[in-house]
């Protein structure tokens, strides 16, 4: 339906994007993602024909967009800008009615068809309830929905959305993208520049990751959003897991601080242990877990985060093989962290580790007299302050004498 | 057709106001003529064509007067020959300035824009003052008016050319080029005035804007010059609405932005030039009238353009009546500024101008 080939755009001497190639099938939604200034908006502008590219062509239905008149393009491609500067007090309805311009000749008046298109568009973008208010009195998010309504009123087969959710609350962000999905399901073709990677991953059929003046990766969200490509594109460390309820990738940016280079073994179950695992992985630690019952939150979390977890079937008790493996991991670790209920049979694992910390929990009956207790938030710093296992060996006897 | 009804309603209301203002104004002067008598004089002047006879190349239209009220010849003379040309010229000038101001505010998306923003008035001033100081022969006997008209169009076209690059004319560049050219032409006018000697009074009088000495041929030619472009502008009213969204949005809604801008600029330059050429520089009409009408009827140009133009006509006729009814006549440009500026400031204070 829409093909972009070998697109290059520069502003003056400054090249913005080059060698951009991608295509969008009819009835699909493609997300343009990438860091600020990567050229998402520029590509959209080239696609709608308001910017002349240095090279390359944009084809809609096989015909280059540059060969068509503005009017012809506006019947094929509707777009919502990132913002608009409407300086006079048009009402919301009047603003949406402007979306009918492509379908009206100079001397035509709006007929019933035009009016119902406007009403439908306002309903769908949920702006009908303030149809008669002045556009300038609306909040940023409301304006954005009005602009979406205007684009819908154009009734075009192709829809371009530039940051359609940037100013929206989570409810309207999701509703807007659900609406786009519905429209795409009805056969429309859509491209959306979205900076929220998780929304993009959840709603787009395909992502095009722009970075460094070109396409960095393109394909299914799960293939594009990996820690490696995101590091290249955004120069940021991220944790990629799976969004609950869908199989779309979930990107969690990690704070850009010094990573804690420690190997930690977590003993415990339930939410406290799962949180401890997330926090430690987020801080850059290599984490192992166990022994935990299979299906426990801590086990699930470790699987999501690619950490080794020693599991046993639920309610089965800890067998020797599992205990042995856990003890090995604990011994190899720089520290053992206790979080939540450890369950019986894990005490050899706890003892096997040299240094031991406990995480404060709400129901802290375990929180111990025997171990230092730290709040979850302070865990990475506490772990970082411990000596690594290699240095600890020298002090081992002393340590043991105090713990026993 | 709620909307069309509103346009027609407002327009007919304003036409009625204009008729009332014209009738009253025609009665005011050294000799007071009651509005009823003026009305009869005006009705007596109404003719309808009754037949057309073609003899060779000449087409002869016979007309007949519809009304024949008994009015004294003197009163008819005063109304038809002395006062009416000036009043109608005032109406045309007010109409043109308000229409052009509306268009300019739309193109520049700025309620502070006025018709002379692209240098039209300054160009006209150079033409007119240059002609007064050093008369040149202009064909067709256009004289001062012709020089002003040509100067206005040359200046506007110059500003347009300076601001245009690769076929695109960004309004910000246009605005700044307009300011620069206005300043430059202002200096030229000052220089001409320094060397104007005896004729400085006439030149200053022109610069202040006045309607004195209007004649029927001037009325006819300026009506033609204003009416034709105005009708085309009306056809572009919806495009201008969409242009208010910003040029990029307008283009994605199917407006050929650069072409539309060219058409709108050219036509409003012609309209302004036609007004300024006959009346000199009359300020504030093109700024305030569109502004006030926007508050009354809203920003939609399909209703704003005709109503602002009609209101501008009434406004200038009324202010010119004030200008000529004192013991000594003052240029109407002074009256519009004296009335307009405080009113504008009042609007500014009362309704904050948001988002220029």
XYZ file of C-alpha atoms in Angstrom:
760
model
C 0.000 0.000 0.000
C 2.735 2.406 0.971
C 6.371 2.108 -0.067
C 9.232 4.306 0.960
C 12.382 3.664 -1.014
C 15.860 5.090 -0.606
C 14.567 8.184 1.143
C 17.117 10.834 2.112
C 16.323 14.204 3.645
C 18.637 16.966 4.695
C 18.070 20.447 6.044
C 20.743 22.542 4.434
C 24.057 20.779 4.964
C 22.671 18.711 7.805
C 21.586 15.266 6.699
C 18.654 14.058 8.787
C 17.977 10.619 7.387
C 19.282 8.653 4.447
C 18.677 5.273 2.824
C 15.311 4.836 4.470
C 13.454 1.918 2.941
C 10.338 0.336 4.291
C 6.881 -0.600 3.214
C 3.558 -0.816 4.935
C 0.962 -3.396 3.956
C -2.680 -2.537 3.679
C -4.375 -3.108 7.012
C -1.293 -2.873 9.144
C 0.173 -0.433 11.621
C 3.853 0.386 11.462
C 5.494 2.194 14.348
C 8.379 4.577 13.841
C 10.491 4.531 16.973
C 13.836 5.973 17.816
C 15.589 8.556 19.920
C 14.730 12.253 19.821
C 15.934 13.827 16.622
C 16.256 10.500 14.804
C 14.017 11.773 12.007
C 10.672 10.166 12.826
C 8.731 13.344 12.087
C 10.907 14.047 9.058
C 10.061 10.677 7.564
C 6.363 11.265 8.219
C 6.553 14.675 6.552
C 8.201 13.163 3.522
C 5.521 10.489 3.378
C 2.702 13.030 3.416
C 4.505 15.106 0.818
C 4.968 18.332 2.793
C 8.717 17.987 2.571
C 10.680 17.323 -0.570
C 13.261 14.601 -0.040
C 16.739 14.875 -1.547
C 16.410 11.427 -3.021
C 13.985 8.592 -2.887
C 10.306 8.176 -3.529
C 7.231 7.550 -1.491
C 4.601 5.536 -3.278
C 1.007 5.205 -2.223
C -0.871 2.563 -4.201
C 2.119 2.286 -6.501
C 2.139 5.901 -7.626
C 4.751 8.373 -6.353
C 3.259 10.939 -4.009
C 5.223 13.719 -5.676
C 3.285 13.169 -8.909
C -0.012 13.972 -7.252
C -1.578 17.299 -6.379
C -1.918 18.337 -2.754
C -5.640 17.683 -3.029
C -5.162 14.196 -4.417
C -2.661 13.369 -1.676
C -4.988 14.718 0.984
C -7.674 12.277 -0.132
C -5.224 9.398 0.305
C -3.165 10.382 3.327
C -4.413 12.026 6.494
C -2.068 13.030 9.244
C -2.127 14.290 12.774
C 0.653 16.738 13.558
C 2.498 16.767 16.871
C 0.849 20.041 17.717
C -0.850 22.888 16.000
C -0.858 26.622 16.393
C -4.415 27.654 15.769
C -4.401 31.294 16.723
C -8.067 32.129 16.270
C -10.984 30.746 18.208
C -12.427 28.059 15.992
C -14.693 25.594 17.745
C -13.771 21.934 17.925
C -16.468 21.126 15.389
C -15.193 23.745 12.944
C -11.673 22.382 13.332
C -12.809 18.843 12.610
C -14.894 20.080 9.674
C -11.690 21.331 8.102
C -10.829 17.675 7.674
C -13.481 17.569 4.960
C -11.637 20.152 2.851
C -10.096 17.536 0.528
C -13.562 16.344 -0.441
C -15.079 19.741 -1.140
C -14.739 21.809 -4.276
C -14.252 25.535 -3.968
C -17.968 26.272 -4.196
C -19.314 23.148 -2.503
C -21.061 23.188 0.806
C -20.881 20.332 3.273
C -23.656 17.843 2.604
C -25.147 15.265 4.969
C -22.392 12.791 4.137
C -19.734 15.294 5.146
C -21.580 16.127 8.330
C -21.965 12.510 9.364
C -18.262 11.913 8.647
C -17.478 14.776 11.012
C -19.812 13.432 13.712
C -18.426 9.912 13.423
C -14.865 11.189 13.612
C -15.666 13.222 16.729
C -17.354 10.228 18.368
C -14.465 7.922 17.590
C -11.827 10.314 18.904
C -14.105 10.984 21.918
C -14.186 14.726 21.419
C -17.922 14.971 20.667
C -18.723 16.058 24.200
C -16.788 19.280 23.787
C -17.619 19.834 20.115
C -18.720 23.426 20.647
C -15.879 24.590 22.828
C -13.152 26.771 21.304
C -10.116 24.781 20.269
C -7.798 27.191 22.069
C -9.511 26.455 25.406
C -8.573 22.768 25.301
C -5.733 21.021 27.062
C -2.852 19.523 25.109
C -4.295 16.027 25.229
C -7.755 17.179 24.171
C -6.273 19.115 21.265
C -4.410 16.036 20.181
C -7.647 14.065 20.054
C -9.306 16.859 18.066
C -6.477 16.664 15.545
C -7.015 12.919 15.372
C -10.723 13.536 14.757
C -9.805 15.948 11.967
C -7.613 13.307 10.345
C -10.402 10.706 10.691
C -12.865 13.103 9.064
C -10.612 13.074 6.000
C -11.616 9.414 5.506
C -8.380 8.425 3.821
C -6.971 4.939 3.327
C -3.637 5.975 4.869
C -3.259 7.530 8.300
C -0.050 9.096 9.613
C 0.153 9.795 13.321
C 2.946 11.859 14.786
C 3.189 11.108 18.498
C -0.566 10.467 18.808
C -0.241 9.619 22.487
C 2.413 12.103 23.607
C 0.114 14.275 25.724
C -2.501 11.690 26.563
C -3.288 10.073 29.880
C -2.979 6.280 29.934
C -6.690 5.784 29.380
C -6.823 7.963 26.278
C -3.445 6.765 25.048
C -4.685 3.199 25.039
C -8.074 4.188 23.629
C -6.431 6.118 20.826
C -4.229 3.194 19.857
C -7.113 0.734 20.215
C -9.018 2.995 17.833
C -6.123 2.955 15.393
C -6.073 -0.857 15.659
C -9.784 -0.941 14.863
C -9.267 1.321 11.849
C -6.365 -0.827 10.703
C -8.589 -3.864 11.164
C -11.082 -2.167 8.827
C -8.388 -2.008 6.158
C -6.671 1.313 6.792
C -2.928 1.581 6.622
C -1.236 3.491 9.392
C 2.192 4.752 10.373
C 2.688 6.158 13.831
C 5.732 7.832 15.287
C 5.620 6.777 18.918
C 8.283 7.461 21.468
C 6.782 5.101 24.042
C 8.442 1.828 23.060
C 6.058 -0.318 25.081
C 2.913 1.163 23.540
C 4.567 0.856 20.144
C 5.469 -2.769 20.808
C 1.982 -3.580 21.998
C 0.010 -2.021 19.155
C 2.210 -2.047 16.051
C 2.475 -4.934 13.621
C 5.944 -3.843 12.656
C 8.443 -1.388 14.034
C 10.984 0.700 12.190
C 13.738 1.818 14.539
C 15.361 5.019 13.307
C 18.689 6.063 14.739
C 21.912 7.599 13.577
C 20.444 8.968 10.351
C 18.893 5.782 9.051
C 17.060 2.611 9.873
C 18.723 0.755 12.695
C 16.348 -2.192 12.754
C 12.963 -3.085 11.301
C 10.607 -5.970 11.753
C 8.347 -7.499 14.346
C 8.469 -5.655 17.678
C 10.077 -8.631 19.421
C 12.868 -8.678 16.837
C 13.477 -4.944 16.885
C 13.282 -4.270 20.593
C 16.232 -6.187 21.967
C 18.744 -4.932 24.482
C 21.444 -4.900 21.809
C 19.589 -2.835 19.194
C 18.294 -0.498 21.877
C 21.831 0.017 23.156
C 22.942 0.914 19.615
C 19.972 3.184 18.953
C 19.477 4.923 22.269
C 22.871 4.483 23.892
C 21.027 3.229 26.945
C 20.917 0.053 28.951
C 17.536 -1.608 28.929
C 15.931 -4.685 30.231
C 13.644 -6.393 27.736
C 11.019 -8.748 29.109
C 7.480 -9.591 28.101
C 4.410 -7.461 28.685
C 1.955 -9.212 30.936
C -1.143 -10.245 29.050
C 0.459 -10.083 25.603
C 3.598 -11.444 24.113
C 4.852 -7.992 23.156
C 8.265 -7.052 24.468
C 8.432 -4.845 27.555
C 11.331 -2.426 27.625
C 12.499 -1.155 30.982
C 15.211 1.465 30.825
C 17.895 1.040 33.433
C 19.225 3.998 35.266
C 22.467 5.170 33.815
C 24.578 4.634 36.920
C 27.630 2.518 37.594
C 26.615 -1.063 37.388
C 27.209 -3.203 40.416
C 29.471 -5.965 39.235
C 28.607 -8.646 41.764
C 27.336 -12.152 41.669
C 24.422 -12.595 44.047
C 22.435 -15.604 45.103
C 18.906 -14.843 46.292
C 17.162 -17.130 48.723
C 13.483 -16.541 49.350
C 10.053 -16.704 47.760
C 7.108 -14.611 46.694
C 7.017 -10.952 45.836
C 9.903 -9.904 48.143
C 12.275 -12.300 46.424
C 11.006 -11.351 42.963
C 11.557 -7.649 43.763
C 15.020 -8.347 45.053
C 15.873 -10.206 41.834
C 14.556 -7.314 39.655
C 16.395 -4.714 41.680
C 19.668 -6.585 41.599
C 19.431 -7.375 37.865
C 18.510 -3.753 37.253
C 21.626 -2.672 39.095
C 23.746 -4.898 36.890
C 24.318 -7.869 39.165
C 24.413 -11.446 37.910
C 21.748 -13.155 39.940
C 20.844 -16.729 40.741
C 17.893 -17.914 42.811
C 16.962 -20.925 44.803
C 15.810 -23.161 45.979
C 12.265 -22.006 45.133
C 9.094 -23.900 44.280
C 8.351 -23.897 40.547
C 5.677 -21.322 39.750
C 6.667 -19.044 42.582
C 6.865 -15.326 41.731
C 10.608 -15.382 42.266
C 10.998 -18.304 39.854
C 8.861 -16.582 37.223
C 10.785 -13.355 37.541
C 14.163 -15.075 37.243
C 13.005 -16.816 34.094
C 11.874 -13.456 32.633
C 15.210 -11.911 33.454
C 17.308 -14.833 32.254
C 18.624 -15.710 35.697
C 19.317 -19.230 36.831
C 16.737 -20.464 39.330
C 16.984 -23.774 41.131
C 13.404 -24.999 41.361
C 11.603 -27.966 42.809
C 7.961 -28.921 42.185
C 5.601 -27.036 44.442
C 4.869 -28.688 47.818
C 7.406 -31.400 47.080
C 10.062 -30.313 49.523
C 13.681 -29.708 48.626
C 15.542 -32.699 47.237
C 19.254 -33.197 47.599
C 20.155 -32.491 43.982
C 18.457 -29.126 44.120
C 20.006 -28.244 47.450
C 23.454 -29.167 46.171
C 23.104 -26.985 43.086
C 21.858 -24.063 45.181
C 24.725 -24.428 47.602
C 27.157 -24.378 44.676
C 25.594 -21.159 43.375
C 25.653 -19.582 46.821
C 29.292 -20.445 47.269
C 30.176 -18.994 43.899
C 28.305 -15.784 44.712
C 29.790 -12.690 46.296
C 26.855 -12.547 48.681
C 23.631 -14.269 49.559
C 20.516 -12.149 49.861
C 17.536 -13.329 51.840
C 14.153 -11.964 50.785
C 10.807 -13.166 52.113
C 10.086 -16.662 53.344
C 13.027 -18.919 52.667
C 11.196 -22.098 53.582
C 12.650 -24.999 55.440
C 15.591 -26.749 53.966
C 17.272 -23.641 52.582
C 19.424 -22.997 55.626
C 22.404 -24.900 54.202
C 22.193 -22.633 51.140
C 22.203 -19.538 53.326
C 25.113 -20.854 55.327
C 27.057 -21.744 52.201
C 27.369 -18.133 51.147
C 30.066 -16.071 52.745
C 28.351 -12.774 53.326
C 24.655 -12.576 53.908
C 22.143 -9.705 53.754
C 18.411 -9.763 54.448
C 15.890 -7.529 52.713
C 13.280 -5.792 54.831
C 9.798 -7.103 54.152
C 6.381 -6.191 55.465
C 5.840 -9.476 57.256
C 9.366 -9.724 58.501
C 9.205 -12.505 60.976
C 12.408 -13.878 59.500
C 14.232 -10.572 59.570
C 16.872 -11.483 61.495
C 18.996 -10.997 64.330
C 21.612 -12.996 62.546
C 21.957 -10.902 59.361
C 22.197 -7.245 58.461
C 18.810 -6.037 57.223
C 18.560 -3.415 54.478
C 15.589 -1.813 52.676
C 15.044 -2.987 49.097
C 16.011 0.389 47.643
C 19.369 0.287 49.414
C 20.124 -3.252 48.312
C 22.308 -2.446 45.259
C 24.419 -0.002 47.273
C 24.815 -2.450 50.163
C 25.790 -5.226 47.802
C 28.273 -2.957 46.067
C 29.924 -2.120 49.391
C 30.634 -5.787 50.116
C 34.000 -7.139 49.112
C 33.918 -9.463 46.095
C 34.313 -13.157 46.833
C 37.896 -13.189 45.567
C 38.995 -10.748 48.277
C 36.755 -12.246 50.900
C 38.568 -15.572 51.091
C 41.239 -14.031 53.281
C 38.743 -12.909 55.862
C 36.697 -16.059 55.700
C 37.662 -17.457 59.092
C 36.836 -14.233 60.832
C 33.503 -14.053 59.086
C 32.593 -17.556 59.959
C 33.438 -17.095 63.540
C 31.029 -14.198 63.826
C 28.126 -15.866 62.027
C 28.204 -19.143 63.847
C -28.001 25.766 6.416
C -27.556 27.287 9.803
C -24.190 28.691 8.855
C -25.172 30.200 5.504
C -28.159 31.764 7.244
C -25.894 33.402 9.757
C -23.706 34.847 6.998
C -26.674 36.222 5.099
C -28.231 37.566 8.293
C -25.137 39.403 9.431
C -24.381 40.670 5.935
C -27.860 42.038 5.331
C -27.851 43.623 8.750
C -24.583 45.338 7.959
C -25.815 46.419 4.524
C -28.773 48.027 6.284
C -26.406 49.747 8.702
C -24.317 50.954 5.766
C -27.396 52.373 3.996
C -28.443 54.158 7.185
C -24.938 55.564 7.714
C -24.713 56.722 4.084
C -28.133 58.351 4.196
C -27.424 60.138 7.458
C -23.973 61.187 6.338
C -25.317 62.635 3.084
C -27.549 64.907 5.130
C -24.756 66.225 7.299
C -22.768 69.245 6.189
C -23.009 73.031 5.980
C -26.550 72.540 4.706
C -28.555 70.049 6.791
C -30.774 67.793 4.754
C -33.117 65.479 6.661
C -32.559 61.750 6.080
C -36.042 61.376 4.584
C -35.179 63.879 1.867
C -31.818 62.235 1.272
C -33.637 58.937 0.952
C -35.922 60.395 -1.706
C -32.959 61.838 -3.617
C -31.232 58.479 -3.562
C -34.356 56.639 -4.657
C -34.865 59.120 -7.457
C -31.433 58.203 -8.732
C -32.298 54.522 -9.015
C -32.676 53.470 -12.623
C -33.623 50.230 -14.241
C -32.777 49.262 -17.807
C -35.849 49.178 -20.003
C -34.406 48.232 -23.325
C -31.274 47.595 -25.299
C -30.837 48.782 -28.845
C -27.835 47.789 -30.861
C -26.909 50.125 -33.664
C -23.649 49.214 -35.314
C -20.867 49.027 -32.739
C -22.743 51.036 -30.144
C -24.946 49.331 -27.621
C -27.534 51.690 -26.306
C -29.187 50.875 -23.012
C -32.261 52.914 -22.304
C -33.073 53.329 -18.673
C -35.966 54.688 -16.735
C -36.202 56.238 -13.299
C -38.311 54.219 -10.945
C -39.180 56.910 -8.461
C -39.853 60.589 -8.933
C -40.269 62.196 -5.558
C -40.491 65.963 -5.419
C -37.136 67.205 -4.150
C -35.557 70.565 -4.746
C -32.844 70.690 -7.404
C -30.424 72.228 -4.940
C -30.797 69.408 -2.476
C -30.417 66.850 -5.256
C -27.335 68.665 -6.451
C -25.759 68.745 -2.984
C -26.420 65.084 -2.305
C -25.614 63.650 -5.710
C -22.695 65.807 -6.820
C -21.094 67.088 -3.646
C -21.558 64.597 -0.873
C -22.359 61.206 -2.355
C -19.137 60.683 -4.347
C -17.091 61.295 -1.240
C -19.306 59.097 0.901
C -19.287 56.224 -1.550
C -15.550 56.545 -2.028
C -15.191 56.396 1.736
C -17.342 53.286 1.783
C -15.245 51.621 -0.920
C -11.979 52.521 0.818
C -13.231 51.288 4.204
C -14.513 48.126 2.537
C -11.196 47.489 0.823
C -9.005 48.175 3.853
C -11.097 46.013 6.177
C -11.241 43.182 3.631
C -7.497 43.315 3.003
C -6.828 43.505 6.757
C -8.913 40.384 7.330
C -6.988 38.517 4.659
C -3.606 39.650 5.978
C -4.454 38.676 9.551
C -5.437 35.282 8.192
C -2.336 34.761 6.066
C -0.031 35.883 8.858
C -2.106 34.067 11.491
C -1.659 37.167 13.551
C -4.403 39.492 14.747
C -1.924 42.384 14.669
C -1.375 42.255 10.907
C -2.832 45.029 8.773
C -3.203 45.638 5.041
C 0.011 47.596 4.714
C 2.125 44.876 6.290
C 3.690 43.915 2.983
C 4.653 47.465 2.125
C 1.585 48.499 0.124
C 0.992 51.793 1.948
C 4.659 52.786 1.972
C 4.895 52.073 -1.741
C 1.796 54.149 -2.385
C 3.263 56.944 -0.276
C 6.479 56.981 -2.324
C 4.433 56.997 -5.538
C 2.133 59.761 -4.376
C 4.706 62.001 -2.708
C 7.115 61.457 -5.587
C 4.396 62.527 -7.974
C 3.538 65.577 -5.895
C 7.166 66.640 -5.569
C 8.215 65.861 -9.118
C 5.149 65.342 -11.309
C 5.676 62.916 -14.124
C 3.396 62.146 -16.976
C 1.486 58.951 -16.391
C -0.525 57.539 -19.269
C -4.314 57.336 -19.123
C -4.373 60.514 -17.067
C -4.203 58.638 -13.782
C -2.008 61.264 -12.181
C -1.531 61.121 -8.441
C -3.854 58.152 -7.948
C -2.075 56.197 -10.649
C 1.344 56.928 -9.183
C 0.203 55.797 -5.741
C -1.460 52.662 -7.113
C 1.602 51.664 -9.119
C 3.929 52.441 -6.191
C 1.818 50.263 -3.897
C 1.868 47.268 -6.216
C 5.581 47.601 -6.981
C 6.410 47.670 -3.263
C 4.204 44.671 -2.478
C 5.641 42.683 -5.366
C 9.156 43.622 -4.284
C 8.536 42.398 -0.759
C 7.105 39.184 -2.157
C 10.117 38.608 -4.407
C 12.578 39.282 -1.592
C 10.808 36.857 0.701
C 10.496 34.107 -1.887
C 13.097 31.420 -2.259
C 12.832 28.217 -4.254
C 9.171 28.888 -4.832
C 8.372 29.113 -1.135
C 7.388 32.261 0.719
C 7.494 31.727 4.478
C 5.198 34.243 6.176
C 7.817 35.054 8.795
C 10.246 36.124 6.063
C 7.462 38.009 4.335
C 6.668 39.865 7.534
C 10.285 40.826 8.173
C 10.914 41.786 4.542
C 7.756 43.920 4.769
C 9.021 45.684 7.875
C 12.413 46.335 6.266
C 10.909 47.652 3.050
C 8.456 49.854 4.959
C 11.327 51.386 6.895
C 13.320 51.935 3.725
C 10.405 53.494 1.856
C 9.638 55.621 4.910
C 13.122 57.055 4.594
C 12.561 57.725 0.894
C 9.334 59.577 1.710
C 11.115 61.658 4.356
C 13.817 62.544 1.866
C 11.232 63.535 -0.733
C 9.407 65.671 1.825
C 12.638 67.503 2.679
C 12.924 68.513 -0.939
C 9.270 69.121 -1.577
C 9.423 72.893 -1.041
C 6.068 74.467 -1.775
C 4.194 71.215 -2.181
C 4.980 69.842 1.287
C 1.502 70.732 2.537
C -0.190 68.775 -0.218
C 2.126 65.822 0.359
C 1.539 65.782 4.108
C -2.188 66.046 3.575
C -2.071 62.995 1.323
C 0.020 61.060 3.828
C -2.535 61.670 6.565
C -5.284 60.104 4.519
C -8.317 62.023 3.332
C -11.280 61.765 1.019
C -11.549 65.362 -0.041
C -12.346 66.151 -3.649
C -13.763 62.761 -4.537
C -15.470 62.470 -7.898
C -17.774 59.971 -9.568
C -15.121 58.576 -11.975
C -12.929 57.756 -8.981
C -15.799 55.999 -7.286
C -16.480 53.932 -10.389
C -12.887 52.908 -10.980
C -12.234 51.989 -7.360
C -15.473 50.004 -7.117
C -14.324 47.929 -10.080
C -10.800 47.521 -8.701
C -12.115 46.352 -5.343
C -15.173 44.324 -6.328
C -13.544 41.879 -8.724
C -10.700 40.775 -6.416
C -13.100 40.687 -3.480
C -15.358 38.157 -5.156
C -12.363 35.911 -5.813
C -11.248 36.323 -2.202
C -14.677 35.189 -1.029
C -14.169 32.012 -3.012
C -10.912 31.460 -1.133
C -12.441 32.012 2.312
C -12.483 28.337 3.262
C -8.891 27.864 2.110
C -7.912 30.751 4.313
C -9.630 29.059 7.274
C -7.569 25.951 6.703
C -4.422 28.050 6.324
C -4.988 29.207 9.897
C -4.042 25.683 10.988
C -0.534 26.345 9.753
C 0.873 25.855 6.295
C 1.953 22.287 6.789
C -1.446 21.201 8.069
C -3.129 23.159 5.321
C -1.117 21.342 2.706
C -1.937 17.958 4.169
C -5.591 18.987 3.962
C -5.173 19.492 0.240
C -4.517 23.217 0.003
C -1.847 24.241 -2.503
C -0.342 26.513 0.107
C 2.111 28.534 -1.958
C -0.343 29.123 -4.777
C -3.105 30.090 -2.376
C -0.796 32.466 -0.566
C 0.220 34.083 -3.873
C -3.385 34.567 -4.907
C -4.426 35.967 -1.536
C -1.430 38.297 -1.292
C -1.820 39.590 -4.838
C -5.548 40.226 -4.544
C -5.365 41.889 -1.174
C -2.467 44.026 -2.401
C -4.617 45.192 -5.335
C -7.554 45.917 -3.041
C -5.406 47.827 -0.570
C -3.666 49.727 -3.338
C -7.029 50.727 -4.809
C -8.084 52.090 -1.426
C -4.844 53.786 -0.521
C -4.404 55.327 -3.977
C -7.597 57.358 -3.659
C -7.572 58.059 0.067
C -3.964 58.187 1.121
C -2.838 56.370 4.238
C -5.839 55.730 6.450
C -4.694 53.717 9.404
C -6.446 51.397 11.848
C -9.463 50.531 9.683
C -7.765 47.427 8.358
C -6.517 46.460 11.802
C -9.475 47.145 14.059
C -12.514 46.355 11.993
C -11.519 42.721 11.273
C -10.570 42.377 14.901
C -13.918 43.588 16.209
C -15.875 41.557 13.687
C -13.933 38.446 14.667
C -15.116 38.964 18.217
C -18.698 39.301 16.986
C -19.032 36.633 14.296
C -16.087 34.303 15.000
C -12.975 33.506 13.003
C -14.574 31.714 10.033
C -13.614 33.750 6.970
C -16.723 32.775 5.051
C -18.672 35.026 7.392
C -15.849 37.207 8.654
C -14.649 38.500 5.288
C -17.964 39.924 3.995
C -19.054 41.257 7.374
C -15.709 42.884 8.144
C -15.675 44.518 4.707
C -19.198 45.899 5.152
C -18.452 47.072 8.677
C -15.278 48.739 7.403
C -17.341 50.629 4.828
C -19.755 51.930 7.483
C -16.895 52.757 9.817
C -14.997 54.871 7.310
C -18.121 56.685 6.121
C -18.993 57.527 9.721
C -15.481 58.670 10.641
C -15.184 60.722 7.450
C -18.459 62.409 8.293
C -16.931 63.379 11.626
C -13.777 64.517 9.861
C -15.610 66.901 7.546
C -18.302 68.160 9.880
C -16.047 70.154 12.213
C -15.418 73.841 11.677
C -12.179 72.974 9.913
C -11.889 69.699 8.060
C -9.334 67.195 9.411
C -7.917 64.302 7.418
C -9.982 61.176 8.083
C -6.799 59.223 8.848
C -6.434 61.291 11.998
C -9.994 60.553 13.070
C -9.703 56.814 12.525
C -6.490 56.750 14.534
C -7.887 58.893 17.346
C -10.986 56.700 17.627
C -9.364 53.431 16.736
C -6.304 53.365 18.936
C -8.073 53.785 22.299
C -10.704 51.267 21.272
C -8.030 48.809 20.301
C -6.227 49.287 23.595
C -9.513 48.720 25.375
C -9.889 45.417 23.512
C -6.347 44.459 24.386
C -6.908 45.054 28.058
C -10.316 43.442 28.164
C -9.631 40.354 26.136
C -6.129 39.147 26.459
C -4.735 38.460 23.037
C -3.597 34.889 23.372
C -1.298 32.880 21.205
C -0.128 35.227 18.533
